[in-house]
Coordinates of C-alpha atoms and ligand atoms in Angstrom, one line a residue:
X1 CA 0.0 0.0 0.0
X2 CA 2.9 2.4 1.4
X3 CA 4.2 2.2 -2.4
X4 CA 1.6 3.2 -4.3
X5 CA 2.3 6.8 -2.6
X6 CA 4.0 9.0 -4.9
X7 CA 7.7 9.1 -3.8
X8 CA 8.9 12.5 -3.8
X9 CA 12.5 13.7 -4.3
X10 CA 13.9 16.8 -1.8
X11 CA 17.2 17.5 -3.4
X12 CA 18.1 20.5 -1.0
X13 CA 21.7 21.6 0.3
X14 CA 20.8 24.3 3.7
X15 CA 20.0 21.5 6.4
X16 CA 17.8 24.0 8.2
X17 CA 15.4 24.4 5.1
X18 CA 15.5 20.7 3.8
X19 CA 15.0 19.8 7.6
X20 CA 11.8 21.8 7.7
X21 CA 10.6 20.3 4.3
X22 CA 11.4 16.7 5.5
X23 CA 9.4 17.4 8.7
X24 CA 6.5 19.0 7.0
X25 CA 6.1 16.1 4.5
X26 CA 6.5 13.9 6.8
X27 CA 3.8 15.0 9.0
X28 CA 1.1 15.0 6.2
X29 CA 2.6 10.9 5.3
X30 CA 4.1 11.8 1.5
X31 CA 6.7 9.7 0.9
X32 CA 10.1 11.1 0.3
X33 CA 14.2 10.8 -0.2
X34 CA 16.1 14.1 0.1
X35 CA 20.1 14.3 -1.9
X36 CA 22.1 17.4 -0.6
X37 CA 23.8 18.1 -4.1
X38 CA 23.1 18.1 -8.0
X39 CA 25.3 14.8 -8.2
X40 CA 23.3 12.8 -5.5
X41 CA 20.0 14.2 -7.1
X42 CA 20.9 12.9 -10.8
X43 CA 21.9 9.3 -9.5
X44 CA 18.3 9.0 -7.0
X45 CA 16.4 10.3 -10.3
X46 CA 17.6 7.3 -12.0
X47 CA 17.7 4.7 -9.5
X48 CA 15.2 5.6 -7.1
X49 CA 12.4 6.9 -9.7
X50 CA 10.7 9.4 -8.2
X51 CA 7.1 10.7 -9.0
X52 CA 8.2 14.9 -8.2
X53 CA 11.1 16.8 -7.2
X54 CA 11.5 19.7 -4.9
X55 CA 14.6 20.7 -6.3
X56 CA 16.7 23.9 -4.4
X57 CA 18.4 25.8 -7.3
X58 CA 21.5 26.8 -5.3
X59 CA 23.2 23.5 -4.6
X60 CA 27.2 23.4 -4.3
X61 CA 28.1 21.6 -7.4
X62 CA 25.9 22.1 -10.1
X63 CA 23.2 24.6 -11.4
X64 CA 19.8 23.4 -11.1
X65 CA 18.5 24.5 -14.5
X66 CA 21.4 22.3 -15.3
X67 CA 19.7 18.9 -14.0
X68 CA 16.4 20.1 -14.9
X69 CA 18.0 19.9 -18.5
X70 CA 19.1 17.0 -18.3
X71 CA 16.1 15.4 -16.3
X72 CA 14.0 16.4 -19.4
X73 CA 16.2 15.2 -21.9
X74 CA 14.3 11.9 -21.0
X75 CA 11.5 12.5 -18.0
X76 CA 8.5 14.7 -17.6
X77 CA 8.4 14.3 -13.9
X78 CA 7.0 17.3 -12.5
X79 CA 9.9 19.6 -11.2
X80 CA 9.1 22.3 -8.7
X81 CA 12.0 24.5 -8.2
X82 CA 13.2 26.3 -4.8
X83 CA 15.0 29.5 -5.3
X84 CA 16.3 32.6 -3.4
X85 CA 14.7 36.0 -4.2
X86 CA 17.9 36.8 -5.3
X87 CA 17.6 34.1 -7.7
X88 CA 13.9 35.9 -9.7
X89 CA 15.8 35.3 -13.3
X90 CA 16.7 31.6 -12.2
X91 CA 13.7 31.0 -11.3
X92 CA 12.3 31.5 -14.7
X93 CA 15.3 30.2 -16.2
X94 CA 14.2 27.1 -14.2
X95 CA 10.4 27.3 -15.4
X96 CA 11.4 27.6 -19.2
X97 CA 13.5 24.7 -19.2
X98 CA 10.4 22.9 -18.3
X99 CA 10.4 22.6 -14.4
X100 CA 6.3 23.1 -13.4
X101 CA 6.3 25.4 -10.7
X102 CA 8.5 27.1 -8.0
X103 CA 8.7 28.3 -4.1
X104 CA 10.6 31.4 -3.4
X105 CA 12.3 31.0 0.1
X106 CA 11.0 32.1 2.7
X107 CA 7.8 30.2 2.0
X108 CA 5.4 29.1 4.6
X109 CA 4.6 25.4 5.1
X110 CA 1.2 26.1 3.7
X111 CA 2.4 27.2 0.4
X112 CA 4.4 24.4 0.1
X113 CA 1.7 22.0 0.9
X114 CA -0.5 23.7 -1.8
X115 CA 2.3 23.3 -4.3
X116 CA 2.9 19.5 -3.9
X117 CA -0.9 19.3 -4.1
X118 CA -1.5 21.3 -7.3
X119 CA 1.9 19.0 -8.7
X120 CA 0.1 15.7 -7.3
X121 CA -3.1 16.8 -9.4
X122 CA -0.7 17.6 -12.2
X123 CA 0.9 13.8 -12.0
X124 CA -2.1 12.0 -12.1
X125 CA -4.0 13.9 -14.8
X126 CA -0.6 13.3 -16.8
X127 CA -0.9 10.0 -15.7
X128 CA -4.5 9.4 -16.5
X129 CA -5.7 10.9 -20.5
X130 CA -2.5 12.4 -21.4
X131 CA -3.1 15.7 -22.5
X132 CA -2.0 15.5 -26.2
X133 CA -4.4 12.1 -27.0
X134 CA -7.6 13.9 -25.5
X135 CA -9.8 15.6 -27.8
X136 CA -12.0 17.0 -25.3
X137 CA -10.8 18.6 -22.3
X138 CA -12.7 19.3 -19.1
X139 CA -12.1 21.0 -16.4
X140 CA -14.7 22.0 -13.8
X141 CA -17.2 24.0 -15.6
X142 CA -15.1 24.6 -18.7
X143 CA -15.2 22.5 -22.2
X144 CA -13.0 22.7 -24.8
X145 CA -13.4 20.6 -27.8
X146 CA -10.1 20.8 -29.6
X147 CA -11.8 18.8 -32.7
X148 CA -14.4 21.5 -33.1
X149 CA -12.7 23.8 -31.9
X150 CA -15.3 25.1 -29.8
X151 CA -15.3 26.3 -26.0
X152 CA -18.2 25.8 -23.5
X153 CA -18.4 27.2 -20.4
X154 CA -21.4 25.3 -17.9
X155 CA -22.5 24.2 -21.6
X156 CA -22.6 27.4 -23.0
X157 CA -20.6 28.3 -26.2
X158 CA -18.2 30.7 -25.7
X159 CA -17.4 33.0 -28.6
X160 CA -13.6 33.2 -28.5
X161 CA -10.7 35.3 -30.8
X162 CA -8.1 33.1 -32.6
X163 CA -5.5 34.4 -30.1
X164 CA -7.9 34.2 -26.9
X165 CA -8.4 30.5 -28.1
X166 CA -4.9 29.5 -28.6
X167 CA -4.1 31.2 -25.3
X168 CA -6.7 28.8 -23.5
X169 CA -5.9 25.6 -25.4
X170 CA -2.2 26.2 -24.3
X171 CA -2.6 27.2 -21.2
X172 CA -5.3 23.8 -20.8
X173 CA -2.7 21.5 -22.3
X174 CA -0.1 22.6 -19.7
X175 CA -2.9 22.4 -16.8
X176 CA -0.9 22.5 -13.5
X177 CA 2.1 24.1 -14.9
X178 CA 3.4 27.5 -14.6
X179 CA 4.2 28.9 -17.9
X180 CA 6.0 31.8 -18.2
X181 CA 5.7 35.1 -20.5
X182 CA 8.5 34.1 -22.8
X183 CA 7.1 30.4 -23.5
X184 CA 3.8 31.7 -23.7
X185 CA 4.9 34.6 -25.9
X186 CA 6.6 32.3 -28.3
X187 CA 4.1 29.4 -28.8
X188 CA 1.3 32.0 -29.5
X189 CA 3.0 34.6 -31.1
X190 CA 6.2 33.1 -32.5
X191 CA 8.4 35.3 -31.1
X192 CA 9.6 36.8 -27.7
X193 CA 9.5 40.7 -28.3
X194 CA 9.2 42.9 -25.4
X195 CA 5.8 44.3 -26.4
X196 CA 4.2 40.7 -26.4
X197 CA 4.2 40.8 -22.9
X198 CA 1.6 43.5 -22.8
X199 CA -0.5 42.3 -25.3
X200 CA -0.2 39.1 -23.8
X201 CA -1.9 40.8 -20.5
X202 CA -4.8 42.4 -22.6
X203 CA -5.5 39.4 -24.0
X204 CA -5.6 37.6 -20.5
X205 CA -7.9 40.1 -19.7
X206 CA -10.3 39.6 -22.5
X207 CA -9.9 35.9 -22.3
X208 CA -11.0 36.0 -18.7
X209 CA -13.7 37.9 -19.0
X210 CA -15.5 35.3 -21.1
X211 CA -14.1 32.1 -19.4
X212 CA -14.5 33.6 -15.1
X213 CA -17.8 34.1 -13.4
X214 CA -15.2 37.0 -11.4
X215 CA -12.1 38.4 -13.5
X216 CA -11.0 39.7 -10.3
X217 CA -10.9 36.7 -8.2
X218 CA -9.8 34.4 -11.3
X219 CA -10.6 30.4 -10.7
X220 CA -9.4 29.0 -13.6
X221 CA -6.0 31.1 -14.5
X222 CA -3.9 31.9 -11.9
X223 CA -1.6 34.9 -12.2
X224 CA 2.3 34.8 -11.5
X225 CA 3.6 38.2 -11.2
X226 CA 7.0 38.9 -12.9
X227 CA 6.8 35.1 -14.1
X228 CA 3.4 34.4 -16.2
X229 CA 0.3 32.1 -15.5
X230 CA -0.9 29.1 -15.3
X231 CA -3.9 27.1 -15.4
X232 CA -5.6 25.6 -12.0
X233 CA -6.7 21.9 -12.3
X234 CA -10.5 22.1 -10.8
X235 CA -11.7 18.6 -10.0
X236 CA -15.4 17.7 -10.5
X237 CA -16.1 17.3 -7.0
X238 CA -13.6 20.4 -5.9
X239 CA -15.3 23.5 -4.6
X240 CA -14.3 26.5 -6.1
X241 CA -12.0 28.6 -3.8
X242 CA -10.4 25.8 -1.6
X243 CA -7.1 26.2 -3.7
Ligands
CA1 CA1 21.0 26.1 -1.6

């Protein structure tokens, strides 16, 4: 039974911070290894297999955009990166080499909580359709039918720009994951100039107008500010605003 718990990996170098991780997941039963450098992280990856890593980007002998690089040159295990504020432009060098989401230290206990939960829910809808076989995707109250290229919103057809769709579908395909401005920017637009950023934002806007009941107090996409946005995973029987 105790391995069919998703095994998470703490690779983490300050003992005071990986102490109060360990302590935290342990107290809530996740199962977990920790490594205290880049080198002891790569080898548990591949021998141990583990379902997520909580991975500090300041560790002694390597950078960790480094072993996320690696990592994804052959697993999508979802990554969540630990960094520094000092460390804001590794943080999304982290995220666009493909790690899902990040902490910036000093975080509380609940935050990290809510992150390994949002990742869990990540894992097993990765684990479950697949995002790229799945013609229809659902997601609490919203429908998108790739096929037909429609969205429905409580079963209502939503009347949606070119951009404003291609936004959504991207956004849905990566549910879970934080994307930033620059991978955004590019898949939608092509290109990463400065000004896409703030058309990026007006299309958000217009985008969430039509797909939230509130724009102000978004449930579906989640704003990261400085990093980008990402789309929150609503189960059927989730109610709205316990994320
Ligand atoms: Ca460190």
């Amino acid at each position: 039974m105790n391995h069919n718990k998703p095994l998470i990996l703490l690779v983490e170098d300050d003992t005071a911070v990986k102490n109060l991780i360990a302590t935290t997941l342990e107290m809530q039963n996740y199962r977990f290894e920790t490594a205290a450098n880049g080198q002891q992280a790569l080898i548990a990856v591949t021998s141990r297999n583990p379902d997520i890593m909580l991975l500090d980007l300041g560790l002694p002998d390597m950078d960790g955009v480094e072993i996320i690089k690696k990592i994804r040159g052959w697993s999508q295990m979802p990554i969540i990166v630990i960094s520094a504020r000092s460390e804001d432009r590794d943080k999304i060098d982290a995220l666009d080499a493909g790690a899902d989401d990040y902490l910036t230290k000093p975080f509380s206990v609940e935050e990290l909580l809510a992150r390994v939960r949002t990742t869990l829910r990540r894992l097993s809808y990765m684990r479950s359709a697949g995002p790229a076989e799945e013609s229809v995707f659902v997601n609490g109250d919203l429908k998108i039918d790739y096929a037909a290229g429609c969205v429905y919103l409580s079963g209502e057809e939503l009347h949606l720009t070119p951009i404003e769709y291609k936004l959504l579908c991207l956004l849905a395909q990566n549910v879970g994951k934080v994307l930033t401005h620059t991978f955004i920017t590019k898949e939608v637009w092509g290109s990463t100039w400065e000004n896409d950023v703030a058309s990026l934002r007006v299309f958000m806007a217009t985008l969430r107008k039509k797909i939230e009941t509130d724009p102000s107090q978004p449930r579906y996409i989640q704003t990261h500010v400085g990093v980008g946005y990402r789309m929150l995973r609503h189960d059927q029987e989730q109610t709205a605003g316990s994320e």
